[in-house]
CSV table of C-alpha atoms in Angstrom, one decimal:
chain,number,residue,atom,x,y,z
I,229,MET,CA,33.0,145.1,131.0
I,230,LYS,CA,34.2,140.3,131.0
I,231,ALA,CA,37.8,139.9,129.8
I,232,ILE,CA,38.2,137.3,127.2
I,233,ARG,CA,42.0,137.5,127.0
I,234,THR,CA,44.0,137.5,130.5
I,235,HIS,CA,47.3,138.8,127.8
I,236,VAL,CA,47.2,141.2,125.7
I,237,ALA,CA,49.6,143.8,124.9
I,238,GLY,CA,49.2,146.9,123.0
I,239,VAL,CA,52.1,148.0,121.6
I,240,ASP,CA,52.0,152.0,120.3
I,241,VAL,CA,54.9,152.4,118.0
I,242,HIS,CA,56.7,156.2,117.6
I,243,LYS,CA,60.1,156.8,116.0
I,244,GLU,CA,62.4,156.2,118.8
I,245,ILE,CA,60.4,154.4,121.7
I,246,ILE,CA,58.2,152.0,121.7
I,247,VAL,CA,55.6,152.3,124.9
I,248,ILE,CA,54.1,149.1,125.8
I,249,THR,CA,50.9,148.5,127.6
I,250,VAL,CA,49.9,144.8,129.3
I,251,LEU,CA,46.7,143.8,130.7
I,252,VAL,CA,47.4,140.7,132.6
I,253,GLY,CA,44.5,139.3,135.3
I,254,ASP,CA,41.3,136.6,135.4
I,255,ALA,CA,38.4,136.6,133.7
I,256,ASP,CA,36.5,136.9,136.0
I,257,LEU,CA,38.6,140.4,138.2
I,258,GLU,CA,39.8,143.6,137.3
I,259,PRO,CA,43.3,143.2,134.8
I,260,ALA,CA,46.6,144.5,136.7
I,261,VAL,CA,47.8,147.1,134.2
I,262,HIS,CA,51.5,147.7,133.2
I,263,GLN,CA,53.1,149.9,130.9
I,264,PHE,CA,56.4,150.3,129.7
I,265,GLU,CA,58.5,151.9,127.3
I,266,CYS,CA,61.9,150.7,125.3
I,267,SER,CA,63.9,152.0,122.6
I,268,THR,CA,63.6,151.1,119.0
I,269,PHE,CA,67.2,149.3,119.3
I,270,THR,CA,67.7,145.7,118.6
I,271,GLU,CA,69.1,145.3,121.9
I,272,ASP,CA,66.2,146.5,123.3
I,273,LEU,CA,63.7,145.3,121.4
I,274,ILE,CA,65.1,142.0,122.5
I,275,LYS,CA,65.0,142.5,126.5
I,276,CYS,CA,60.6,144.0,125.2
I,277,GLY,CA,60.3,140.3,124.1
I,278,LEU,CA,61.4,138.9,126.8
I,279,LYS,CA,59.8,140.9,129.2
I,280,LEU,CA,56.5,140.4,127.4
I,281,LYS,CA,57.1,136.6,127.8
I,282,GLU,CA,57.5,137.3,131.6
I,283,TYR,CA,54.0,138.3,131.7
I,284,GLY,CA,52.9,135.4,130.3
I,285,VAL,CA,51.4,137.7,126.9
I,286,LYS,CA,50.1,135.4,124.0
I,287,GLU,CA,48.5,138.7,122.1
I,288,VAL,CA,49.8,141.8,120.8
I,289,VAL,CA,48.7,144.5,118.5
I,290,MET,CA,50.2,146.9,117.4
I,291,GLU,CA,49.8,150.8,116.7
I,292,SER,CA,51.6,153.2,114.4
I,293,THR,CA,50.3,156.9,112.3
I,294,ALA,CA,53.3,156.9,110.5
I,295,VAL,CA,55.8,154.3,108.7
I,296,TYR,CA,58.0,153.5,111.8
I,297,TRP,CA,57.3,149.6,111.9
């Protein structure tokens, strides 16, 4: 499948952790997949945002099956 976006992230929100998957790559190549977790404490959320910036993420989607967000 050809990529439409080149720097994106998906965020899965849980009660105590957040799992982030980042896809980075050229539209003509298979994207590199990076995955990491952070806690839901403010300090860790700020670090998570900085890490997303390092990857050049421009768009993020979120999924949560509860009301943790």
